[in-house]
PDB file of C-alpha atoms and ligand atoms in Angstrom:
ATOM      1  CA  MET J  30      18.867  30.783  40.941  1.00 98.00           C
ATOM      2  CA  LEU J  31      18.003  28.629  37.905  1.00 98.00           C
ATOM      3  CA  GLY J  32      14.467  27.843  39.069  1.00 98.00           C
ATOM      4  CA  GLN J  33      13.356  31.480  38.893  1.00 98.00           C
ATOM      5  CA  ASP J  34      14.469  31.806  35.274  1.00 98.00           C
ATOM      6  CA  VAL J  35      12.875  28.478  34.306  1.00 98.00           C
ATOM      7  CA  VAL J  36       9.562  29.714  35.706  1.00 98.00           C
ATOM      8  CA  ALA J  37       9.889  32.963  33.707  1.00 98.00           C
ATOM      9  CA  ALA J  38      10.874  31.159  30.473  1.00 98.00           C
ATOM     10  CA  ALA J  39       8.072  28.592  30.700  1.00 98.00           C
ATOM     11  CA  ASP J  40       5.592  31.327  31.540  1.00 98.00           C
ATOM     12  CA  ALA J  41       6.749  33.401  28.537  1.00 98.00           C
ATOM     13  CA  ALA J  42       6.312  30.308  26.344  1.00 97.00           C
ATOM     14  CA  GLY J  43       2.657  30.149  27.384  1.00 97.00           C
ATOM     15  CA  ALA J  44       2.848  27.242  29.826  1.00 97.00           C
ATOM     16  CA  ASP J  45       0.649  27.150  32.893  1.00 97.00           C
ATOM     17  CA  VAL J  46       3.470  27.160  35.458  1.00 98.00           C
ATOM     18  CA  VAL J  47       3.437  26.395  39.161  1.00 98.00           C
ATOM     19  CA  ALA J  48       6.654  27.166  41.066  1.00 97.00           C
ATOM     20  CA  MET J  49       7.361  25.204  44.237  1.00 97.00           C
ATOM     21  CA  ASP J  50      10.053  25.649  46.861  1.00 96.00           C
ATOM     22  CA  ARG J  51      10.488  24.457  50.420  1.00 95.00           C
ATOM     23  CA  PRO J  52       8.477  24.017  52.595  1.00 94.00           C
ATOM     24  CA  GLU J  53       5.754  23.457  49.963  1.00 96.00           C
ATOM     25  CA  ILE J  54       7.805  20.583  48.565  1.00 98.00           C
ATOM     26  CA  ASP J  55      10.717  18.637  50.019  1.00 98.00           C
ATOM     27  CA  ILE J  56      11.972  16.280  47.336  1.00 98.00           C
ATOM     28  CA  THR J  57      13.495  13.975  49.952  1.00 98.00           C
ATOM     29  CA  ASP J  58       9.950  13.177  51.138  1.00 98.00           C
ATOM     30  CA  PRO J  59       8.452  10.595  48.736  1.00 98.00           C
ATOM     31  CA  ALA J  60       4.801  10.972  49.788  1.00 98.00           C
ATOM     32  CA  LEU J  61       4.845  14.775  49.717  1.00 98.00           C
ATOM     33  CA  THR J  62       6.682  14.737  46.363  1.00 98.00           C
ATOM     34  CA  ALA J  63       4.149  12.339  44.815  1.00 98.00           C
ATOM     35  CA  ASP J  64       1.324  14.542  46.067  1.00 98.00           C
ATOM     36  CA  ARG J  65       2.838  17.781  44.691  1.00 98.00           C
ATOM     37  CA  VAL J  66       3.798  16.322  41.306  1.00 97.00           C
ATOM     38  CA  ALA J  67       0.398  14.762  40.563  1.00 97.00           C
ATOM     39  CA  GLY J  68      -1.466  16.330  37.661  1.00 96.00           C
ATOM     40  CA  PHE J  69       1.391  18.046  35.814  1.00 98.00           C
ATOM     41  CA  ASP J  70       2.586  17.308  32.262  1.00 98.00           C
ATOM     42  CA  VAL J  71       6.189  18.351  32.846  1.00 98.00           C
ATOM     43  CA  VAL J  72       8.221  18.565  36.059  1.00 98.00           C
ATOM     44  CA  VAL J  73      11.516  20.479  36.049  1.00 98.00           C
ATOM     45  CA  ASN J  74      13.809  19.700  38.976  1.00 98.00           C
ATOM     46  CA  CYS J  75      16.109  22.643  39.714  1.00 98.00           C
ATOM     47  CA  ALA J  76      16.492  21.658  43.387  1.00 98.00           C
ATOM     48  CA  ALA J  77      19.831  20.377  44.599  1.00 98.00           C
ATOM     49  CA  TRP J  78      22.396  20.356  47.371  1.00 98.00           C
ATOM     50  CA  THR J  79      24.813  22.756  45.665  1.00 97.00           C
ATOM     51  CA  ALA J  80      27.353  23.327  48.479  1.00 97.00           C
ATOM     52  CA  VAL J  81      30.214  21.452  46.805  1.00 97.00           C
ATOM     53  CA  ASP J  82      32.766  21.659  49.643  1.00 97.00           C
ATOM     54  CA  ALA J  83      30.253  21.000  52.443  1.00 98.00           C
ATOM     55  CA  ALA J  84      29.198  17.814  50.625  1.00 98.00           C
ATOM     56  CA  GLU J  85      32.625  16.309  51.381  1.00 98.00           C
ATOM     57  CA  ASP J  86      31.721  16.194  55.103  1.00 98.00           C
ATOM     58  CA  GLU J  87      27.969  15.733  54.662  1.00 98.00           C
ATOM     59  CA  GLU J  88      27.711  13.311  51.767  1.00 98.00           C
ATOM     60  CA  ALA J  89      24.679  11.487  53.170  1.00 98.00           C
ATOM     61  CA  ALA J  90      22.709  14.728  53.427  1.00 98.00           C
ATOM     62  CA  ALA J  91      23.800  15.757  49.918  1.00 98.00           C
ATOM     63  CA  PHE J  92      22.872  12.279  48.644  1.00 98.00           C
ATOM     64  CA  ALA J  93      19.378  12.642  50.095  1.00 98.00           C
ATOM     65  CA  VAL J  94      18.740  15.778  48.003  1.00 98.00           C
ATOM     66  CA  ASN J  95      20.779  14.969  44.873  1.00 98.00           C
ATOM     67  CA  ALA J  96      20.015  11.247  44.501  1.00 98.00           C
ATOM     68  CA  VAL J  97      17.022  10.221  46.631  1.00 98.00           C
ATOM     69  CA  GLY J  98      15.230  13.455  45.642  1.00 98.00           C
ATOM     70  CA  PRO J  99      15.448  12.756  41.886  1.00 98.00           C
ATOM     71  CA  GLN J 100      14.429   9.154  42.573  1.00 98.00           C
ATOM     72  CA  ASN J 101      11.289  10.392  44.350  1.00 98.00           C
ATOM     73  CA  LEU J 102      10.570  12.840  41.542  1.00 98.00           C
ATOM     74  CA  ALA J 103      11.132  10.210  38.836  1.00 98.00           C
ATOM     75  CA  ARG J 104       8.772   7.745  40.522  1.00 98.00           C
ATOM     76  CA  ALA J 105       6.170  10.465  41.073  1.00 98.00           C
ATOM     77  CA  ALA J 106       6.485  11.706  37.490  1.00 98.00           C
ATOM     78  CA  ALA J 107       6.178   8.174  36.103  1.00 98.00           C
ATOM     79  CA  ALA J 108       3.088   7.545  38.233  1.00 98.00           C
ATOM     80  CA  THR J 109       1.346  10.692  36.985  1.00 97.00           C
ATOM     81  CA  GLY J 110       2.545  10.375  33.376  1.00 98.00           C
ATOM     82  CA  ALA J 111       4.680  13.530  33.492  1.00 98.00           C
ATOM     83  CA  ARG J 112       7.970  14.102  31.717  1.00 98.00           C
ATOM     84  CA  LEU J 113      10.811  14.799  34.187  1.00 98.00           C
ATOM     85  CA  VAL J 114      13.512  17.327  33.351  1.00 99.00           C
ATOM     86  CA  HIS J 115      16.388  16.878  35.789  1.00 99.00           C
ATOM     87  CA  ILE J 116      19.359  19.238  36.025  1.00 98.00           C
ATOM     88  CA  SER J 117      22.783  17.714  36.640  1.00 98.00           C
ATOM     89  CA  THR J 118      26.379  18.850  36.541  1.00 98.00           C
ATOM     90  CA  ASP J 119      29.792  18.668  34.862  1.00 98.00           C
ATOM     91  CA  TYR J 120      31.114  17.321  38.204  1.00 98.00           C
ATOM     92  CA  VAL J 121      29.918  13.830  37.220  1.00 98.00           C
ATOM     93  CA  PHE J 122      33.039  13.773  35.009  1.00 98.00           C
ATOM     94  CA  ALA J 123      36.671  13.588  36.133  1.00 96.00           C
ATOM     95  CA  GLY J 124      37.406  16.755  34.171  1.00 95.00           C
ATOM     96  CA  ASN J 125      40.845  15.624  33.055  1.00 94.00           C
ATOM     97  CA  GLY J 126      40.182  15.454  29.300  1.00 93.00           C
ATOM     98  CA  GLU J 127      41.476  17.682  26.540  1.00 94.00           C
ATOM     99  CA  SER J 128      38.451  17.809  24.263  1.00 96.00           C
ATOM    100  CA  PRO J 129      34.777  18.495  25.040  1.00 97.00           C
ATOM    101  CA  CYS J 130      33.128  15.695  27.028  1.00 98.00           C
ATOM    102  CA  ALA J 131      30.439  13.825  25.106  1.00 98.00           C
ATOM    103  CA  GLU J 132      27.074  13.112  26.713  1.00 98.00           C
ATOM    104  CA  ASP J 133      27.808   9.372  26.812  1.00 98.00           C
ATOM    105  CA  ALA J 134      31.355   9.661  28.172  1.00 97.00           C
ATOM    106  CA  PRO J 135      31.823   7.516  31.291  1.00 96.00           C
ATOM    107  CA  MET J 136      30.988   9.258  34.544  1.00 97.00           C
ATOM    108  CA  ALA J 137      33.955   9.430  36.937  1.00 97.00           C
ATOM    109  CA  PRO J 138      33.133  11.911  39.704  1.00 97.00           C
ATOM    110  CA  ARG J 139      36.022  13.018  41.888  1.00 97.00           C
ATOM    111  CA  SER J 140      34.030  14.705  44.654  1.00 97.00           C
ATOM    112  CA  ALA J 141      31.201  13.789  47.026  1.00 98.00           C
ATOM    113  CA  TYR J 142      28.950  16.323  45.248  1.00 98.00           C
ATOM    114  CA  GLY J 143      29.769  14.705  41.886  1.00 98.00           C
ATOM    115  CA  ARG J 144      29.054  11.212  43.253  1.00 98.00           C
ATOM    116  CA  THR J 145      25.651  12.272  44.583  1.00 98.00           C
ATOM    117  CA  GLN J 146      24.775  13.927  41.256  1.00 98.00           C
ATOM    118  CA  ALA J 147      25.890  10.854  39.293  1.00 98.00           C
ATOM    119  CA  ALA J 148      23.640   8.761  41.546  1.00 98.00           C
ATOM    120  CA  GLY J 149      20.810  11.231  40.846  1.00 98.00           C
ATOM    121  CA  GLU J 150      21.184  10.744  37.101  1.00 98.00           C
ATOM    122  CA  TRP J 151      21.058   6.980  37.547  1.00 98.00           C
ATOM    123  CA  ALA J 152      18.026   7.272  39.842  1.00 98.00           C
ATOM    124  CA  VAL J 153      16.159   9.255  37.174  1.00 98.00           C
ATOM    125  CA  SER J 154      16.905   6.905  34.290  1.00 98.00           C
ATOM    126  CA  ALA J 155      16.193   3.830  36.451  1.00 98.00           C
ATOM    127  CA  ASN J 156      12.788   5.055  37.625  1.00 98.00           C
ATOM    128  CA  THR J 157      11.161   6.666  34.598  1.00 98.00           C
ATOM    129  CA  GLN J 158      11.348   6.242  30.854  1.00 98.00           C
ATOM    130  CA  ASP J 159      10.233   9.796  30.111  1.00 98.00           C
ATOM    131  CA  TYR J 160      13.060  12.096  31.173  1.00 98.00           C
ATOM    132  CA  LEU J 161      15.570  14.680  30.067  1.00 98.00           C
ATOM    133  CA  ILE J 162      18.798  14.966  32.055  1.00 99.00           C
ATOM    134  CA  VAL J 163      20.418  18.327  31.339  1.00 99.00           C
ATOM    135  CA  ARG J 164      23.970  18.745  32.633  1.00 98.00           C
ATOM    136  CA  THR J 165      25.100  22.284  33.191  1.00 98.00           C
ATOM    137  CA  ALA J 166      28.131  24.065  34.680  1.00 98.00           C
ATOM    138  CA  TRP J 167      29.509  27.445  35.793  1.00 98.00           C
ATOM    139  CA  LEU J 168      26.010  28.941  36.157  1.00 98.00           C
ATOM    140  CA  TYR J 169      25.409  32.616  36.818  1.00 98.00           C
ATOM    141  CA  GLY J 170      22.143  34.494  37.029  1.00 98.00           C
ATOM    142  CA  ALA J 171      20.362  37.430  38.598  1.00 97.00           C
ATOM    143  CA  GLY J 172      18.653  35.239  41.199  1.00 96.00           C
ATOM    144  CA  GLY J 173      21.595  33.955  43.220  1.00 95.00           C
ATOM    145  CA  PRO J 174      25.147  34.468  44.388  1.00 96.00           C
ATOM    146  CA  ASN J 175      27.673  33.671  41.644  1.00 96.00           C
ATOM    147  CA  PHE J 176      31.113  34.371  40.195  1.00 97.00           C
ATOM    148  CA  PRO J 177      30.343  37.571  38.206  1.00 98.00           C
ATOM    149  CA  LYS J 178      28.653  39.153  41.238  1.00 97.00           C
ATOM    150  CA  THR J 179      31.613  38.257  43.476  1.00 98.00           C
ATOM    151  CA  MET J 180      34.116  39.599  40.921  1.00 98.00           C
ATOM    152  CA  ALA J 181      32.127  42.831  40.522  1.00 97.00           C
ATOM    153  CA  ARG J 182      32.171  43.361  44.300  1.00 97.00           C
ATOM    154  CA  LEU J 183      35.907  42.584  44.604  1.00 97.00           C
ATOM    155  CA  GLY J 184      36.705  44.705  41.542  1.00 96.00           C
ATOM    156  CA  ALA J 185      35.089  47.699  43.248  1.00 95.00           C
ATOM    157  CA  GLU J 186      37.257  47.189  46.346  1.00 96.00           C
ATOM    158  CA  ARG J 187      40.686  46.255  44.908  1.00 96.00           C
ATOM    159  CA  ASP J 188      43.117  47.169  42.120  1.00 96.00           C
ATOM    160  CA  VAL J 189      44.468  43.625  41.764  1.00 97.00           C
ATOM    161  CA  LEU J 190      42.570  40.353  41.809  1.00 97.00           C
ATOM    162  CA  THR J 191      44.074  36.877  41.880  1.00 96.00           C
ATOM    163  CA  VAL J 192      42.012  34.297  40.005  1.00 97.00           C
ATOM    164  CA  VAL J 193      42.791  30.701  39.042  1.00 96.00           C
ATOM    165  CA  ASP J 194      43.889  30.096  35.482  1.00 96.00           C
ATOM    166  CA  ASP J 195      44.129  26.292  35.492  1.00 95.00           C
ATOM    167  CA  GLN J 196      40.419  25.445  35.317  1.00 96.00           C
ATOM    168  CA  GLN J 197      38.543  25.754  32.048  1.00 98.00           C
ATOM    169  CA  GLY J 198      34.808  25.793  31.629  1.00 98.00           C
ATOM    170  CA  GLN J 199      31.759  27.337  30.000  1.00 98.00           C
ATOM    171  CA  PRO J 200      30.161  30.219  31.945  1.00 98.00           C
ATOM    172  CA  THR J 201      26.426  29.755  31.422  1.00 98.00           C
ATOM    173  CA  TRP J 202      23.598  32.261  31.996  1.00 98.00           C
ATOM    174  CA  THR J 203      20.586  30.771  33.786  1.00 98.00           C
ATOM    175  CA  VAL J 204      18.298  32.607  31.321  1.00 98.00           C
ATOM    176  CA  ASP J 205      19.958  30.736  28.430  1.00 98.00           C
ATOM    177  CA  LEU J 206      19.700  27.385  30.204  1.00 99.00           C
ATOM    178  CA  ALA J 207      16.038  28.041  31.052  1.00 98.00           C
ATOM    179  CA  ASP J 208      15.377  28.875  27.400  1.00 98.00           C
ATOM    180  CA  LEU J 209      17.154  25.674  26.316  1.00 98.00           C
ATOM    181  CA  ILE J 210      15.039  23.588  28.720  1.00 98.00           C
ATOM    182  CA  VAL J 211      11.844  25.104  27.305  1.00 98.00           C
ATOM    183  CA  ARG J 212      13.070  24.446  23.744  1.00 98.00           C
ATOM    184  CA  LEU J 213      13.975  20.815  24.561  1.00 98.00           C
ATOM    185  CA  VAL J 214      10.525  20.212  26.022  1.00 98.00           C
ATOM    186  CA  ALA J 215       8.797  21.926  23.087  1.00 98.00           C
ATOM    187  CA  ALA J 216      10.834  19.822  20.638  1.00 98.00           C
ATOM    188  CA  ARG J 217       9.719  16.635  22.443  1.00 98.00           C
ATOM    189  CA  ALA J 218      13.365  15.591  22.467  1.00 98.00           C
ATOM    190  CA  PRO J 219      13.899  11.865  23.052  1.00 98.00           C
ATOM    191  CA  SER J 220      14.569  10.767  26.632  1.00 98.00           C
ATOM    192  CA  GLY J 221      18.280  10.964  27.366  1.00 98.00           C
ATOM    193  CA  THR J 222      21.141  13.164  28.489  1.00 98.00           C
ATOM    194  CA  TYR J 223      21.911  16.599  27.035  1.00 99.00           C
ATOM    195  CA  HIS J 224      24.503  19.250  27.826  1.00 98.00           C
ATOM    196  CA  GLY J 225      23.185  22.711  28.701  1.00 98.00           C
ATOM    197  CA  THR J 226      26.232  24.952  28.728  1.00 98.00           C
ATOM    198  CA  SER J 227      27.475  27.863  26.637  1.00 98.00           C
ATOM    199  CA  SER J 228      29.766  27.094  23.729  1.00 98.00           C
ATOM    200  CA  GLY J 229      33.519  27.755  23.705  1.00 98.00           C
ATOM    201  CA  ALA J 230      35.651  27.685  26.846  1.00 98.00           C
ATOM    202  CA  VAL J 231      37.531  30.039  29.160  1.00 98.00           C
ATOM    203  CA  THR J 232      39.396  29.901  32.473  1.00 98.00           C
ATOM    204  CA  TRP J 233      38.010  31.568  35.617  1.00 98.00           C
ATOM    205  CA  ASN J 234      40.827  34.076  35.159  1.00 98.00           C
ATOM    206  CA  GLY J 235      39.735  34.836  31.587  1.00 98.00           C
ATOM    207  CA  PHE J 236      36.119  35.165  32.700  1.00 98.00           C
ATOM    208  CA  ALA J 237      37.163  37.565  35.494  1.00 98.00           C
ATOM    209  CA  ARG J 238      38.988  39.701  32.898  1.00 98.00           C
ATOM    210  CA  ALA J 239      35.873  39.758  30.726  1.00 98.00           C
ATOM    211  CA  ILE J 240      33.799  40.861  33.732  1.00 98.00           C
ATOM    212  CA  MET J 241      36.255  43.685  34.519  1.00 98.00           C
ATOM    213  CA  ALA J 242      36.165  44.767  30.865  1.00 97.00           C
ATOM    214  CA  THR J 243      32.357  44.871  30.947  1.00 96.00           C
ATOM    215  CA  LEU J 244      32.488  47.031  34.064  1.00 96.00           C
ATOM    216  CA  GLY J 245      35.143  49.304  32.517  1.00 95.00           C
ATOM    217  CA  LYS J 246      37.399  48.620  35.530  1.00 94.00           C
ATOM    218  CA  ASN J 247      41.138  49.002  35.290  1.00 94.00           C
ATOM    219  CA  VAL J 248      41.791  46.047  37.568  1.00 97.00           C
ATOM    220  CA  ARG J 249      44.729  43.680  37.111  1.00 97.00           C
ATOM    221  CA  VAL J 250      43.695  40.015  37.202  1.00 98.00           C
ATOM    222  CA  ASP J 251      46.719  37.923  38.147  1.00 97.00           C
ATOM    223  CA  PRO J 252      46.823  34.190  37.447  1.00 97.00           C
ATOM    224  CA  VAL J 253      47.200  31.635  40.215  1.00 96.00           C
ATOM    225  CA  SER J 254      46.948  27.836  40.346  1.00 95.00           C
ATOM    226  CA  SER J 255      44.069  26.019  42.064  1.00 93.00           C
ATOM    227  CA  ALA J 256      46.574  24.498  44.474  1.00 91.00           C
ATOM    228  CA  ALA J 257      46.849  27.947  46.101  1.00 88.00           C
ATOM    229  CA  PHE J 258      43.234  27.631  47.273  1.00 83.00           C
ATOM    230  CA  ALA J 259      42.869  24.684  49.616  1.00 80.00           C
ATOM    231  CA  ALA J 260      39.283  23.874  48.586  1.00 90.00           C
ATOM    232  CA  LYS J 261      37.920  20.744  50.237  1.00 95.00           C
ATOM    233  CA  ALA J 262      36.462  19.236  47.062  1.00 96.00           C
ATOM    234  CA  PRO J 263      38.618  18.869  43.943  1.00 92.00           C
ATOM    235  CA  ARG J 264      37.517  21.016  40.980  1.00 92.00           C
ATOM    236  CA  PRO J 265      37.567  19.571  37.445  1.00 92.00           C
ATOM    237  CA  ALA J 266      40.445  21.119  35.472  1.00 95.00           C
ATOM    238  CA  TYR J 267      38.707  20.749  32.127  1.00 96.00           C
ATOM    239  CA  SER J 268      34.943  21.187  32.470  1.00 95.00           C
ATOM    240  CA  VAL J 269      34.083  21.621  28.824  1.00 98.00           C
ATOM    241  CA  LEU J 270      30.960  19.796  27.648  1.00 98.00           C
ATOM    242  CA  GLY J 271      30.141  18.871  24.061  1.00 98.00           C
ATOM    243  CA  HIS J 272      26.719  19.533  22.548  1.00 98.00           C
ATOM    244  CA  GLY J 273      26.415  16.696  20.036  1.00 98.00           C
ATOM    245  CA  ALA J 274      23.165  15.296  21.481  1.00 98.00           C
ATOM    246  CA  LEU J 275      21.393  18.654  21.097  1.00 98.00           C
ATOM    247  CA  ARG J 276      22.510  18.915  17.474  1.00 98.00           C
ATOM    248  CA  THR J 277      21.332  15.355  16.794  1.00 98.00           C
ATOM    249  CA  VAL J 278      17.785  16.217  17.913  1.00 98.00           C
ATOM    250  CA  GLY J 279      17.798  19.562  16.063  1.00 98.00           C
ATOM    251  CA  VAL J 280      17.930  21.799  19.141  1.00 98.00           C
ATOM    252  CA  GLU J 281      20.376  24.697  18.866  1.00 98.00           C
ATOM    253  CA  PRO J 282      22.964  24.765  21.706  1.00 98.00           C
ATOM    254  CA  ILE J 283      23.505  27.933  23.746  1.00 98.00           C
ATOM    255  CA  GLY J 284      25.808  30.434  21.994  1.00 98.00           C
ATOM    256  CA  ALA J 285      29.434  31.345  22.714  1.00 98.00           C
ATOM    257  CA  TRP J 286      30.095  32.162  26.391  1.00 98.00           C
ATOM    258  CA  ASP J 287      31.559  35.627  25.653  1.00 98.00           C
ATOM    259  CA  GLN J 288      28.635  36.733  23.473  1.00 98.00           C
ATOM    260  CA  ARG J 289      26.145  35.427  26.027  1.00 98.00           C
ATOM    261  CA  TRP J 290      28.010  37.222  28.841  1.00 98.00           C
ATOM    262  CA  ALA J 291      27.756  40.445  26.825  1.00 98.00           C
ATOM    263  CA  ALA J 292      23.985  39.876  26.609  1.00 98.00           C
ATOM    264  CA  ALA J 293      23.626  38.894  30.270  1.00 98.00           C
ATOM    265  CA  ALA J 294      25.878  41.319  32.147  1.00 97.00           C
ATOM    266  CA  LYS J 295      23.374  44.182  32.627  1.00 97.00           C
ATOM    267  CA  THR J 296      20.705  41.904  34.057  1.00 97.00           C
ATOM    268  CA  VAL J 297      23.020  39.773  36.175  1.00 97.00           C
ATOM    269  CA  LEU J 298      24.973  42.687  37.683  1.00 96.00           C
ATOM    270  CA  ALA J 299      21.920  44.982  37.802  1.00 93.00           C
ATOM    271  CA  LEU J 300      23.874  47.726  35.946  1.00 84.00           C
TER     272      LEU J 300
HETATM  273  N1  LIG S   8      25.336  26.945  40.171  1.00 60.59           N
HETATM  274  C1  LIG S   8      26.149  26.267  39.372  1.00 60.59           C
HETATM  275  O1  LIG S   8      27.215  26.755  38.965  1.00 60.59           O
HETATM  276  C2  LIG S   8      25.778  24.888  38.902  1.00 60.59           C
HETATM  277  C3  LIG S   8      26.727  24.140  38.192  1.00 60.59           C
HETATM  278  C4  LIG S   8      26.385  22.865  37.738  1.00 60.59           C
HETATM  279  C5  LIG S   8      25.115  22.354  37.996  1.00 60.59           C
HETATM  280  N2  LIG S   8      24.228  23.100  38.704  1.00 60.59           N
HETATM  281  C6  LIG S   8      22.917  22.510  38.963  1.00 60.59           C
HETATM  282  O2  LIG S   8      21.916  23.388  38.475  1.00 60.59           O
HETATM  283  C7  LIG S   8      20.759  23.291  39.293  1.00 60.59           C
HETATM  284  C8  LIG S   8      20.350  24.674  39.760  1.00 60.59           C
HETATM  285  O3  LIG S   8      21.421  25.259  40.474  1.00 60.59           O
HETATM  286  P1  LIG S   8      21.266  26.663  41.214  1.00 60.59           P
HETATM  287  O4  LIG S   8      22.625  27.294  41.219  1.00 60.59           O
HETATM  288  O5  LIG S   8      20.098  27.405  40.668  1.00 60.59           O
HETATM  289  O6  LIG S   8      20.958  26.166  42.694  1.00 60.59           O
HETATM  290  P2  LIG S   8      20.465  26.981  43.973  1.00 60.59           P
HETATM  291  O7  LIG S   8      20.320  28.425  43.685  1.00 60.59           O
HETATM  292  O8  LIG S   8      21.370  26.546  45.095  1.00 60.59           O
HETATM  293  O9  LIG S   8      19.022  26.389  44.200  1.00 60.59           O
HETATM  294  C9  LIG S   8      18.824  25.107  44.685  1.00 60.59           C
HETATM  295  C10 LIG S   8      17.452  25.093  45.283  1.00 60.59           C
HETATM  296  O10 LIG S   8      17.160  23.764  45.752  1.00 60.59           O
HETATM  297  C11 LIG S   8      16.395  23.909  46.910  1.00 60.59           C
HETATM  298  N3  LIG S   8      16.418  22.679  47.685  1.00 60.59           N
HETATM  299  C12 LIG S   8      17.451  22.151  48.381  1.00 60.59           C
HETATM  300  N4  LIG S   8      17.057  21.012  48.981  1.00 60.59           N
HETATM  301  C13 LIG S   8      15.756  20.828  48.651  1.00 60.59           C
HETATM  302  C14 LIG S   8      14.792  19.847  48.986  1.00 60.59           C
HETATM  303  N5  LIG S   8      15.093  18.800  49.781  1.00 60.59           N
HETATM  304  N6  LIG S   8      13.547  19.949  48.479  1.00 60.59           N
HETATM  305  C15 LIG S   8      13.226  20.999  47.685  1.00 60.59           C
HETATM  306  N7  LIG S   8      14.085  21.975  47.348  1.00 60.59           N
HETATM  307  C16 LIG S   8      15.334  21.884  47.836  1.00 60.59           C
HETATM  308  C17 LIG S   8      17.050  25.056  47.638  1.00 60.59           C
HETATM  309  O11 LIG S   8      16.177  25.543  48.596  1.00 60.59           O
HETATM  310  P3  LIG S   8      16.723  26.333  49.914  1.00 60.59           P
HETATM  311  O12 LIG S   8      17.028  27.697  49.426  1.00 60.59           O
HETATM  312  O13 LIG S   8      15.567  26.230  50.819  1.00 60.59           O
HETATM  313  O14 LIG S   8      17.936  25.572  50.381  1.00 60.59           O
HETATM  314  C18 LIG S   8      17.271  26.031  46.480  1.00 60.59           C
HETATM  315  O15 LIG S   8      16.131  26.823  46.274  1.00 60.59           O
HETATM  316  C19 LIG S   8      21.121  22.319  40.421  1.00 60.59           C
HETATM  317  O16 LIG S   8      20.722  21.025  40.037  1.00 60.59           O
HETATM  318  C20 LIG S   8      22.625  22.363  40.443  1.00 60.59           C
HETATM  319  O17 LIG S   8      23.200  21.163  40.952  1.00 60.59           O
HETATM  320  C21 LIG S   8      24.523  24.350  39.170  1.00 60.59           C
END
């Protein structure tokens, strides 16, 4: 989902872009990865094991993609002299704070997926000196299944939806994140960790209401607690990331989630 928009954004910025997916590249294969990465100036890793609940039962397989994969990419990038941009997640944090999480806040993942992503961040910083780790969260885009698409489908079928109201986060459009990645690379931002999410915060319930409003649907969106959904992996209650590191290097963070949703809705929902 993100990869497609990164390719489009880099292409629009005038870069000579090569997109790779499986089977052309398997980031768990060190030799193949080194071969594919050779010769590039910048490598953006949008690949991941993203099945959060399945990772609880298959942590080793998730670790191979989310930790060993970035290690292979970091070593390959270092060998060829490329800068590595690696995408990570809010799930590296416990998500139990009350104010936006700073980039250097201690990682405390509460799920298998979060542990593998935390290991991936470490693998990147331990294997190359030229890297950007960009943590994102609550992504939606035209190129993949996501929350707005699910809500739009359910809103067409039902008069009442029940959506959790005890998790807060920053819905983020893949087009905005792709644009931020291109801007970070263009700015030659110092190696380190940055947060690539929209500004502000909302609950899933609030986001669902915004989606119904965009669609002009008279659908009631009732609140419910996360405990009502017996998800295998725990979800962070407060997934709000701060953007101080971006400001420090003079790169403008993504705008407010509601304004960006207004800009994104047509494209994402193919209206
Ligand atoms: N979606 C979110 O809400 C969210 C939130 C926080 C962070 N993120 C992070 O943002 C990034 C992009 O997410 P996304 O939603 O765009 O993910 P996505 O749509 O699930 O795409 C992940 C891609 O990785 C590929 N992949 C998996 N294993 C691979 C391997 N061994 N070698 C090469 N490619 C492999 C998948 O290929 P196949 O299709 O062949 O499996 C898929 O194309 C990921 O790092 C994710 O962890 C996403």
